[in-house]
Amino acid sequence: MSATAADLMAYDAALAAYDPALGLEVHVELNTATKMFCGCPTGFGAEPNTQVCPTCLGLPGALPVLNRGAIEYTVLAGMMLDCRTPSVSKWDRKNYFYPDMPKNYQISQFDLPLCLGGGVPLYDHCYPKDAQKDIEESGKEIGLTRIHLEEDVAKSTHSSNGTSIDFNRAGTPLMEIVSEPEITSPEEAFAYLNSLRQILIYGDLSDADMEKGQMRCDVNVSVRPDSQEELGVKIELKNMNSVSAVRRALHYEISRQIRVINEGGELVQSTRRWDDDIGETQQMRTKEDAHDYRYFPDPDLLPVKTEGIVEKMRLQVPELPHQKADRFVRDFSISEYDASVLSSDRDLALYFEETANESEAKKKVANWVINNVLAVLNERDLKVAQCPVSSTKLASIIKMVESGQISNNQAKETFVALFDNPDREPASIITELGFEPADADLIESMVEEVISGHPEKVTEIQEGNEKLINWLTGQVMKVSKGKANPKIIGDLLRKKIL
Ligand code: ZN
Ligand code: MN
């Protein structure tokens, strides 16, 4: 469901006197092979309750053993987001009762998390497409409070017969990224989530797919009158599971809070849930039943000294999306816009770069990848990593266009044919499709025929109206029944007339 124009106008009008302040808490499942405190595998899709042991089942007396890889991943995430890592980090028990967490506490981090500070840059291309022309503050960065590491709980599935619990997910390393309440619109929240996701994927830390539950998000929403310094009453939206739903939910919730205040009502600190089908938020609980988690240090786990980990991970910080975009502009002389589109996806950037490295025409390659390659992939609902045409073969198709051997349209057809038969060579497909350039003598005679048939145009061209070359080229194309190459014809016309 999308917001109607009337909704958006009402939203803009209500906002005139109020400032929203939004803070996001994002949970991300890390890509480690094993769980946070035991050796069970984390792979998705196994039979329920087959990837379990006494530790991740929460049986009494089972002892946790730290997964060093998860700590390294979190420190790396912190480095990519410009956080600092305190020299010592520790583990705490967060106590609460929940059926999918039988030991009745979650191992988490309270006062000494792995990362503090830092920020998430909001790249222009991360905003919703329809909002990219009205970005309020281009280049804005949202400050982070902290990043800590904890364990995921089991997954409950409710049905009419009762509730089943699958412990395969229990104990999966979960990184929680907490932002400052510096986000001021639903569109910035959207950009924040996209940018964060892109950066985590660049670091190979998580697939961060919200639809698959690998990335989950709670949003703290408050509004305050323009003139007021201190934040308004904080209301939490729980368990959002898509980036576009976060945007819709925030449009609704911000308007709702402003309406309550305007009507003289009072907002109460509470937790709400978003119903995407109905398009409204509903109250779950108020502050009266807020948890007191009674955090205390976990006696089974030693604090972590981080110095060695920081040193090791410093060498593994990858190039970030905006750094890659800058380099593409510098090295390949493509436009900033093209560079930002190409670097928005790690696999797309890799495919472009490999093709550009094998080609003289870098700008053509950028154009081709953004327009033709993405179009064919979208049509077939494939990801860039699944593109069957190798960068070498794409580079050779583009080279044939550049040398005038085939036209751009013929190149597109060749690419599609190659897509379906990726083991074949572009040259053999071109022969089969009849895209071989016609005999040179034949083209020359067709060009001469057209020149002598249109003496008045030839005079005009010689008097300076060079655009007419294109018109004459079209005439020769007609005579050749579309078989001749327009670039070769144009060159020949120019040579003979000018
Ligand atoms: Zn286990
Ligand atoms: Mn958490």
Coordinates of C-alpha atoms and ligand atoms in Angstrom, one line a residue:
M1 CA 0.0 0.0 0.0
S2 CA 1.4 3.4 -0.8
A3 CA 0.6 6.8 0.6
T4 CA -1.9 8.8 -1.4
A5 CA -1.2 12.4 -2.5
A6 CA -3.8 13.6 0.0
D7 CA -2.1 11.7 2.8
L8 CA 1.2 13.3 1.9
M9 CA -0.3 16.8 1.8
A10 CA -1.9 16.4 5.2
Y11 CA 1.4 15.1 6.4
D12 CA 3.3 18.1 5.1
A13 CA 0.7 20.6 6.6
A14 CA 0.9 18.9 10.0
L15 CA 4.6 19.0 10.0
A16 CA 4.8 22.8 9.6
A17 CA 4.7 23.4 13.4
Y18 CA 6.5 20.1 14.6
D19 CA 9.8 18.4 14.3
P20 CA 9.9 14.6 14.4
A21 CA 12.9 12.9 16.0
L22 CA 13.5 9.3 15.0
G23 CA 16.0 6.8 16.4
L24 CA 16.5 3.3 14.9
E25 CA 17.6 0.1 16.6
V26 CA 18.6 -2.4 14.0
H27 CA 19.3 -6.1 14.7
V28 CA 21.5 -7.9 12.1
E29 CA 22.2 -11.6 11.9
L30 CA 25.9 -12.1 11.2
N31 CA 27.2 -14.4 8.5
T32 CA 29.3 -16.6 10.8
A33 CA 29.3 -20.4 10.1
T34 CA 28.5 -21.2 13.8
K35 CA 26.5 -19.8 16.6
M36 CA 27.5 -17.1 19.2
F37 CA 28.2 -19.3 22.2
C38 CA 28.3 -22.9 20.8
G39 CA 29.5 -24.8 17.7
C40 CA 26.1 -25.4 16.2
P41 CA 25.8 -24.4 12.5
T42 CA 23.8 -21.3 11.6
G43 CA 22.7 -22.3 8.1
F44 CA 19.1 -21.5 7.1
G45 CA 16.4 -23.9 6.0
A46 CA 17.3 -27.1 8.0
E47 CA 14.7 -29.3 9.6
P48 CA 13.4 -27.5 12.8
N49 CA 15.4 -28.2 16.0
T50 CA 18.2 -30.1 14.2
Q51 CA 20.9 -27.5 14.7
V52 CA 20.9 -27.4 18.5
C53 CA 22.9 -28.4 21.6
P54 CA 22.5 -28.0 25.4
T55 CA 24.0 -24.5 25.2
C56 CA 21.7 -23.0 22.6
L57 CA 18.7 -24.9 24.0
G58 CA 19.4 -23.1 27.3
L59 CA 19.7 -26.2 29.4
P60 CA 20.8 -25.7 32.9
G61 CA 24.5 -26.0 33.5
A62 CA 25.6 -25.7 29.8
L63 CA 28.4 -23.3 29.4
P64 CA 28.8 -20.6 26.7
V65 CA 32.0 -20.4 24.6
L66 CA 32.7 -17.2 22.7
N67 CA 32.6 -17.2 18.9
R68 CA 35.7 -15.0 18.0
G69 CA 34.5 -14.6 14.4
A70 CA 31.3 -12.8 15.5
I71 CA 33.4 -10.4 17.7
E72 CA 35.7 -9.7 14.7
Y73 CA 32.7 -9.0 12.4
T74 CA 31.3 -6.6 14.9
V75 CA 34.6 -4.7 15.3
L76 CA 34.9 -4.6 11.5
A77 CA 31.3 -3.2 11.2
G78 CA 32.4 -0.5 13.7
M79 CA 35.4 0.4 11.7
M80 CA 33.4 0.7 8.5
L81 CA 31.0 3.0 10.4
D82 CA 33.7 5.1 12.0
C83 CA 33.0 3.9 15.6
R84 CA 35.6 3.5 18.3
T85 CA 36.2 0.2 20.1
P86 CA 36.9 0.4 23.9
S87 CA 39.9 -1.6 25.0
V88 CA 37.7 -3.9 27.1
S89 CA 34.3 -5.2 26.3
K90 CA 32.1 -7.4 28.5
W91 CA 29.0 -9.6 28.5
D92 CA 25.9 -9.1 30.5
R93 CA 22.7 -11.0 31.2
K94 CA 19.5 -9.3 30.1
N95 CA 16.8 -10.9 32.2
Y96 CA 13.3 -11.4 31.0
F97 CA 10.9 -14.3 30.5
Y98 CA 10.0 -15.4 27.0
P99 CA 8.9 -18.9 25.8
D100 CA 11.5 -18.8 23.0
M101 CA 14.4 -18.2 25.5
P102 CA 14.2 -20.9 28.1
K103 CA 17.2 -19.8 30.2
N104 CA 15.2 -16.6 30.9
Y105 CA 18.0 -14.3 30.0
Q106 CA 19.7 -13.2 26.8
I107 CA 23.5 -12.8 26.8
S108 CA 24.0 -9.2 25.6
Q109 CA 26.2 -6.2 26.3
F110 CA 25.2 -3.4 28.6
D111 CA 27.8 -0.8 29.7
L112 CA 30.8 -2.0 27.7
P113 CA 29.7 -2.7 24.1
L114 CA 32.1 -3.5 21.3
C115 CA 31.6 -0.2 19.5
L116 CA 30.7 3.4 20.4
G117 CA 29.9 6.5 18.3
G118 CA 30.3 6.5 14.6
G119 CA 27.7 7.2 12.0
V120 CA 25.8 6.1 8.9
P121 CA 26.1 8.3 5.8
L122 CA 22.9 8.9 3.9
Y123 CA 23.8 8.6 0.2
D124 CA 21.4 10.3 -2.3
H125 CA 20.7 7.0 -4.1
C126 CA 19.6 5.4 -0.8
Y127 CA 16.5 7.6 -0.6
P128 CA 13.2 6.4 -2.1
K129 CA 13.3 7.1 -5.9
D130 CA 10.3 9.4 -5.7
A131 CA 11.9 11.5 -2.9
Q132 CA 15.4 11.9 -4.4
K133 CA 14.6 15.3 -5.9
D134 CA 13.6 16.7 -2.5
I135 CA 16.4 15.6 -0.3
E136 CA 16.5 18.0 2.6
E137 CA 20.1 17.8 3.5
S138 CA 22.3 16.0 1.0
G139 CA 25.4 14.3 2.5
K140 CA 23.8 14.1 6.0
E141 CA 25.2 11.5 8.4
I142 CA 23.2 10.0 11.3
G143 CA 25.2 9.5 14.5
L144 CA 25.4 6.1 16.1
T145 CA 25.2 5.6 19.9
R146 CA 26.6 2.1 20.0
I147 CA 26.9 -1.3 18.4
H148 CA 26.8 -4.4 20.6
L149 CA 26.7 -8.1 20.1
E150 CA 24.1 -10.6 21.5
E151 CA 22.4 -13.9 20.8
D152 CA 19.2 -14.4 18.8
V153 CA 16.3 -16.2 20.4
A154 CA 14.4 -19.2 19.0
K155 CA 11.6 -18.7 16.4
S156 CA 8.0 -19.2 17.4
T157 CA 5.3 -20.0 14.8
H158 CA 1.7 -19.4 15.9
S159 CA -1.2 -21.4 14.4
S160 CA -4.7 -22.3 15.4
N161 CA -3.5 -25.5 17.1
G162 CA -0.9 -23.7 19.2
T163 CA 2.6 -22.4 19.0
S164 CA 5.7 -24.4 17.7
I165 CA 9.2 -23.3 18.5
D166 CA 12.3 -23.9 16.3
F167 CA 15.6 -23.5 18.1
N168 CA 17.8 -23.5 15.0
R169 CA 17.8 -19.7 15.1
A170 CA 18.5 -19.6 18.9
G171 CA 22.1 -18.4 19.6
T172 CA 22.7 -17.0 16.1
P173 CA 25.1 -14.0 16.5
L174 CA 23.0 -10.8 16.5
M175 CA 24.6 -7.4 16.1
E176 CA 22.5 -4.5 17.4
I177 CA 23.1 -1.0 15.9
V178 CA 21.6 1.8 17.8
S179 CA 21.3 5.3 16.3
E180 CA 21.0 8.7 17.9
P181 CA 17.5 10.3 17.4
E182 CA 18.9 12.4 14.6
I183 CA 16.6 11.1 11.8
T184 CA 14.0 13.7 11.0
S185 CA 11.8 12.1 8.3
P186 CA 10.5 8.8 7.1
E187 CA 12.6 9.2 3.9
E188 CA 15.8 9.6 6.0
A189 CA 14.9 6.5 7.9
F190 CA 14.5 4.7 4.5
A191 CA 17.9 6.0 3.3
Y192 CA 19.5 5.1 6.7
L193 CA 18.4 1.4 6.4
N194 CA 19.4 1.1 2.7
S195 CA 22.8 2.7 3.4
L196 CA 23.5 0.5 6.5
R197 CA 22.5 -2.6 4.5
Q198 CA 24.7 -1.7 1.6
I199 CA 27.7 -1.1 4.0
L200 CA 27.2 -4.4 5.9
I201 CA 27.0 -6.3 2.5
Y202 CA 30.2 -4.5 1.4
G203 CA 31.9 -5.9 4.5
D204 CA 30.5 -9.4 3.9
L205 CA 29.1 -9.3 7.5
S206 CA 25.5 -10.2 6.7
D207 CA 23.1 -10.5 3.8
A208 CA 21.0 -8.1 5.8
D209 CA 17.8 -9.1 4.0
M210 CA 14.8 -7.6 5.9
E211 CA 12.3 -9.9 4.2
K212 CA 14.3 -12.9 5.5
G213 CA 14.5 -11.6 9.0
Q214 CA 18.3 -11.2 8.7
M215 CA 17.9 -7.5 9.5
R216 CA 15.0 -6.3 11.8
C217 CA 14.3 -2.9 13.0
D218 CA 12.6 -1.0 15.9
V219 CA 12.0 2.7 15.5
N220 CA 11.6 5.2 18.4
V221 CA 9.3 8.0 17.2
S222 CA 8.7 11.3 18.9
V223 CA 7.5 14.7 17.8
R224 CA 7.9 18.1 19.5
P225 CA 6.8 21.7 18.7
D226 CA 9.4 23.6 16.6
S227 CA 10.1 25.9 19.6
Q228 CA 10.8 23.1 22.0
E229 CA 14.4 21.9 22.8
E230 CA 13.8 18.6 24.6
L231 CA 12.4 15.6 22.8
G232 CA 8.8 14.6 22.9
V233 CA 7.2 11.5 24.3
K234 CA 9.0 8.4 22.9
I235 CA 6.8 5.8 21.2
E236 CA 8.4 2.6 19.9
L237 CA 7.4 0.8 16.7
K238 CA 8.5 -2.9 17.1
N239 CA 9.7 -5.5 14.6
M240 CA 9.5 -3.7 11.2
N241 CA 10.3 -6.1 8.4
S242 CA 10.7 -4.1 5.3
V243 CA 12.3 -0.8 4.4
S244 CA 9.3 0.5 2.6
A245 CA 7.0 -0.5 5.5
V246 CA 9.2 1.5 7.8
R247 CA 8.5 4.6 5.6
R248 CA 4.8 4.0 5.5
A249 CA 4.6 3.3 9.3
L250 CA 6.5 6.5 10.1
H251 CA 4.2 8.7 7.9
Y252 CA 1.3 7.3 9.8
E253 CA 2.7 7.4 13.3
I254 CA 4.2 10.9 13.0
S255 CA 0.8 12.3 11.7
R256 CA -1.0 10.4 14.5
Q257 CA 1.2 11.9 17.2
I258 CA 0.7 15.4 15.9
R259 CA -3.0 14.9 15.6
V260 CA -3.2 13.7 19.3
I261 CA -1.3 16.8 20.4
N262 CA -3.3 19.2 18.2
E263 CA -6.6 17.8 19.6
G264 CA -5.4 18.4 23.2
G265 CA -4.7 14.8 24.0
E266 CA -1.6 13.4 25.8
L267 CA 0.9 10.9 24.3
V268 CA 2.0 8.1 26.6
Q269 CA 5.3 6.3 26.4
S270 CA 4.4 3.0 24.8
T271 CA 5.2 0.3 22.3
R272 CA 3.1 -0.1 19.1
R273 CA 3.0 -2.4 16.2
W274 CA 2.5 -1.5 12.5
D275 CA -0.2 -3.4 10.6
D276 CA 0.8 -3.0 6.9
D277 CA -2.5 -4.3 5.5
I278 CA -4.7 -1.9 7.4
G279 CA -2.1 0.8 7.3
E280 CA -2.1 1.9 11.0
T281 CA -0.1 1.4 14.2
Q282 CA -1.7 -0.3 17.2
Q283 CA -0.8 -0.1 20.8
M284 CA 0.9 -3.2 22.3
R285 CA 1.9 -2.0 25.8
T286 CA 2.5 1.1 27.8
K287 CA 5.3 2.1 30.1
E288 CA 3.6 0.7 33.2
D289 CA 4.5 -2.8 32.0
A290 CA 8.0 -1.8 30.8
H291 CA 10.7 -4.4 31.6
D292 CA 13.4 -4.0 34.2
Y293 CA 16.0 -6.2 32.7
R294 CA 18.2 -6.3 35.8
Y295 CA 21.4 -6.5 33.7
F296 CA 24.4 -8.0 35.5
P297 CA 27.8 -9.3 34.2
D298 CA 27.6 -12.9 32.9
P299 CA 29.7 -14.9 35.4
D300 CA 30.3 -17.6 32.7
L301 CA 32.1 -15.3 30.2
L302 CA 35.4 -13.3 30.6
P303 CA 35.6 -9.8 29.3
V304 CA 37.2 -9.4 25.8
K305 CA 40.4 -7.5 25.3
T306 CA 40.0 -5.9 22.0
E307 CA 43.4 -4.6 21.0
G308 CA 44.5 -7.6 19.0
I309 CA 41.2 -7.9 17.2
V310 CA 41.2 -4.2 16.3
E311 CA 44.7 -4.6 14.8
K312 CA 43.7 -7.6 12.8
M313 CA 40.5 -6.2 11.5
R314 CA 42.0 -2.9 10.5
L315 CA 43.7 -4.7 7.6
Q316 CA 40.3 -6.0 6.4
V317 CA 38.3 -2.8 6.1
P318 CA 37.0 -2.8 2.5
E319 CA 36.6 0.1 0.2
L320 CA 33.2 1.8 1.1
P321 CA 30.5 2.5 -1.5
H322 CA 31.3 6.3 -1.6
Q323 CA 35.0 5.6 -1.8
K324 CA 34.4 3.3 -4.7
A325 CA 32.2 5.8 -6.5
D326 CA 34.9 8.5 -6.1
R327 CA 37.5 6.1 -7.6
F328 CA 35.2 5.2 -10.5
V329 CA 34.9 8.9 -11.4
R330 CA 38.7 9.4 -11.1
D331 CA 39.9 6.3 -12.9
F332 CA 37.2 5.8 -15.5
S333 CA 36.0 9.4 -16.1
I334 CA 32.3 8.4 -15.7
S335 CA 29.7 10.8 -14.3
E336 CA 29.2 11.0 -10.5
Y337 CA 25.6 9.8 -10.9
D338 CA 26.6 6.7 -12.9
A339 CA 29.4 6.0 -10.3
S340 CA 26.9 6.2 -7.4
V341 CA 24.5 3.8 -9.1
L342 CA 27.2 1.4 -10.0
S343 CA 28.7 1.4 -6.5
S344 CA 25.3 1.0 -4.8
D345 CA 25.6 -2.8 -5.1
R346 CA 28.9 -4.6 -4.5
D347 CA 28.3 -7.2 -7.2
L348 CA 27.2 -4.6 -9.7
A349 CA 30.4 -2.5 -9.0
L350 CA 32.5 -5.6 -9.5
Y351 CA 30.9 -6.5 -12.8
F352 CA 31.3 -3.0 -14.1
E353 CA 34.9 -2.7 -12.9
E354 CA 35.9 -6.0 -14.5
T355 CA 34.3 -5.0 -17.8
A356 CA 35.7 -1.5 -17.8
N357 CA 39.2 -2.9 -17.2
E358 CA 38.9 -4.9 -20.4
S359 CA 37.6 -2.1 -22.5
E360 CA 38.8 1.2 -23.9
A361 CA 35.3 2.8 -23.8
K362 CA 34.7 3.1 -20.0
K363 CA 31.7 5.5 -20.3
K364 CA 30.1 3.1 -22.8
V365 CA 30.6 0.3 -20.4
A366 CA 29.0 2.3 -17.5
N367 CA 26.0 3.0 -19.8
W368 CA 25.7 -0.5 -20.9
V369 CA 25.8 -2.0 -17.4
I370 CA 23.3 0.5 -16.0
N371 CA 20.9 0.4 -18.9
N372 CA 21.1 -2.9 -20.8
V373 CA 22.6 -5.4 -18.4
L374 CA 20.3 -4.3 -15.5
A375 CA 17.3 -4.3 -17.8
V376 CA 17.8 -7.9 -18.9
L377 CA 18.5 -9.0 -15.3
N378 CA 15.3 -7.2 -14.0
E379 CA 13.2 -8.7 -16.7
R380 CA 14.3 -12.2 -15.6
D381 CA 14.3 -11.4 -11.9
L382 CA 17.9 -12.2 -11.5
K383 CA 20.6 -10.7 -9.3
V384 CA 23.9 -9.3 -10.7
A385 CA 25.9 -12.2 -9.3
Q386 CA 23.7 -14.5 -11.4
C387 CA 24.5 -12.7 -14.7
P388 CA 25.7 -15.5 -17.0
V389 CA 27.5 -13.3 -19.5
S390 CA 31.1 -12.8 -18.4
S391 CA 32.6 -9.4 -18.3
T392 CA 35.1 -10.5 -21.0
K393 CA 32.3 -11.3 -23.4
L394 CA 30.4 -8.1 -22.6
A395 CA 33.6 -6.1 -23.2
S396 CA 34.1 -7.8 -26.6
I397 CA 30.5 -6.9 -27.6
I398 CA 31.1 -3.3 -26.7
K399 CA 34.3 -3.3 -28.6
M400 CA 32.5 -4.5 -31.8
V401 CA 30.1 -1.6 -31.4
E402 CA 33.0 0.9 -31.0
S403 CA 34.8 -0.4 -34.1
G404 CA 31.6 -0.1 -36.1
Q405 CA 31.3 -3.9 -36.7
I406 CA 27.8 -4.0 -35.3
S407 CA 25.2 -1.4 -34.3
N408 CA 24.1 -0.7 -30.7
N409 CA 20.8 -2.5 -31.3
Q410 CA 22.5 -5.5 -32.8
A411 CA 24.7 -5.5 -29.8
K412 CA 21.7 -5.6 -27.5
E413 CA 20.3 -8.6 -29.4
T414 CA 23.7 -10.3 -29.2
F415 CA 23.8 -9.7 -25.5
V416 CA 20.3 -11.3 -25.0
A417 CA 21.3 -14.3 -27.2
L418 CA 24.5 -14.7 -25.2
F419 CA 22.5 -14.5 -21.9
D420 CA 20.6 -17.6 -23.0
N421 CA 23.7 -19.4 -24.3
P422 CA 26.5 -18.1 -22.1
D423 CA 29.0 -20.7 -23.3
R424 CA 29.0 -19.4 -26.9
E425 CA 31.3 -16.7 -28.3
P426 CA 29.8 -13.3 -29.3
A427 CA 31.4 -13.6 -32.8
S428 CA 29.6 -16.8 -33.6
I429 CA 26.3 -15.4 -32.4
I430 CA 26.8 -12.3 -34.6
T431 CA 27.4 -14.5 -37.6
E432 CA 24.3 -16.6 -36.8
L433 CA 22.1 -13.6 -36.4
G434 CA 23.3 -12.2 -39.8
F435 CA 25.0 -9.2 -38.2
E436 CA 28.1 -9.7 -40.3
P437 CA 29.0 -6.4 -41.9
A438 CA 28.0 -6.4 -45.6
D439 CA 30.7 -6.6 -48.2
A440 CA 32.7 -3.3 -48.2
D441 CA 32.4 -2.8 -52.0
L442 CA 28.6 -3.3 -51.8
I443 CA 28.3 -0.6 -49.0
E444 CA 30.4 1.8 -51.0
S445 CA 28.2 1.4 -54.1
M446 CA 25.0 2.0 -52.0
V447 CA 26.6 5.1 -50.5
E448 CA 27.4 6.4 -53.9
E449 CA 23.9 5.7 -55.2
V450 CA 22.4 7.7 -52.3
I451 CA 24.8 10.6 -52.8
S452 CA 24.0 10.9 -56.5
G453 CA 20.3 10.6 -55.8
H454 CA 20.3 13.7 -53.4
P455 CA 22.6 16.4 -54.8
E456 CA 20.7 19.2 -53.0
K457 CA 21.3 17.6 -49.5
V458 CA 25.0 17.1 -50.4
T459 CA 25.3 20.8 -51.2
E460 CA 23.6 21.7 -47.9
I461 CA 26.1 19.5 -46.0
Q462 CA 29.0 21.0 -47.8
E463 CA 27.6 24.5 -46.8
G464 CA 27.8 23.4 -43.1
N465 CA 24.6 21.5 -42.2
E466 CA 26.4 18.4 -41.1
K467 CA 23.4 17.0 -39.3
L468 CA 22.1 15.9 -42.7
I469 CA 24.7 13.2 -42.8
N470 CA 22.4 11.3 -40.4
W471 CA 19.6 11.7 -42.8
L472 CA 21.6 10.3 -45.7
T473 CA 22.9 7.5 -43.4
G474 CA 19.2 6.6 -42.9
Q475 CA 18.7 6.4 -46.6
V476 CA 21.7 4.1 -47.1
M477 CA 20.4 1.9 -44.2
K478 CA 17.0 1.6 -46.1
V479 CA 18.7 0.6 -49.3
S480 CA 20.7 -2.1 -47.3
K481 CA 17.5 -3.3 -45.6
G482 CA 19.0 -2.5 -42.2
K483 CA 22.0 -4.8 -42.7
A484 CA 24.7 -2.2 -43.1
N485 CA 26.4 -0.6 -40.1
P486 CA 25.4 3.0 -39.5
K487 CA 28.8 4.0 -38.2
I488 CA 30.6 2.7 -41.2
I489 CA 28.1 4.4 -43.5
G490 CA 28.4 7.7 -41.7
D491 CA 32.2 7.6 -41.9
L492 CA 32.1 6.8 -45.6
L493 CA 29.6 9.6 -46.4
R494 CA 31.8 12.1 -44.5
K495 CA 34.8 11.0 -46.5
K496 CA 33.1 11.3 -49.8
I497 CA 31.2 14.6 -49.2
L498 CA 33.4 16.7 -47.0
Ligands
ZN1 ZN 24.2 -25.0 20.1
MN2 MN 18.7 -6.5 21.2

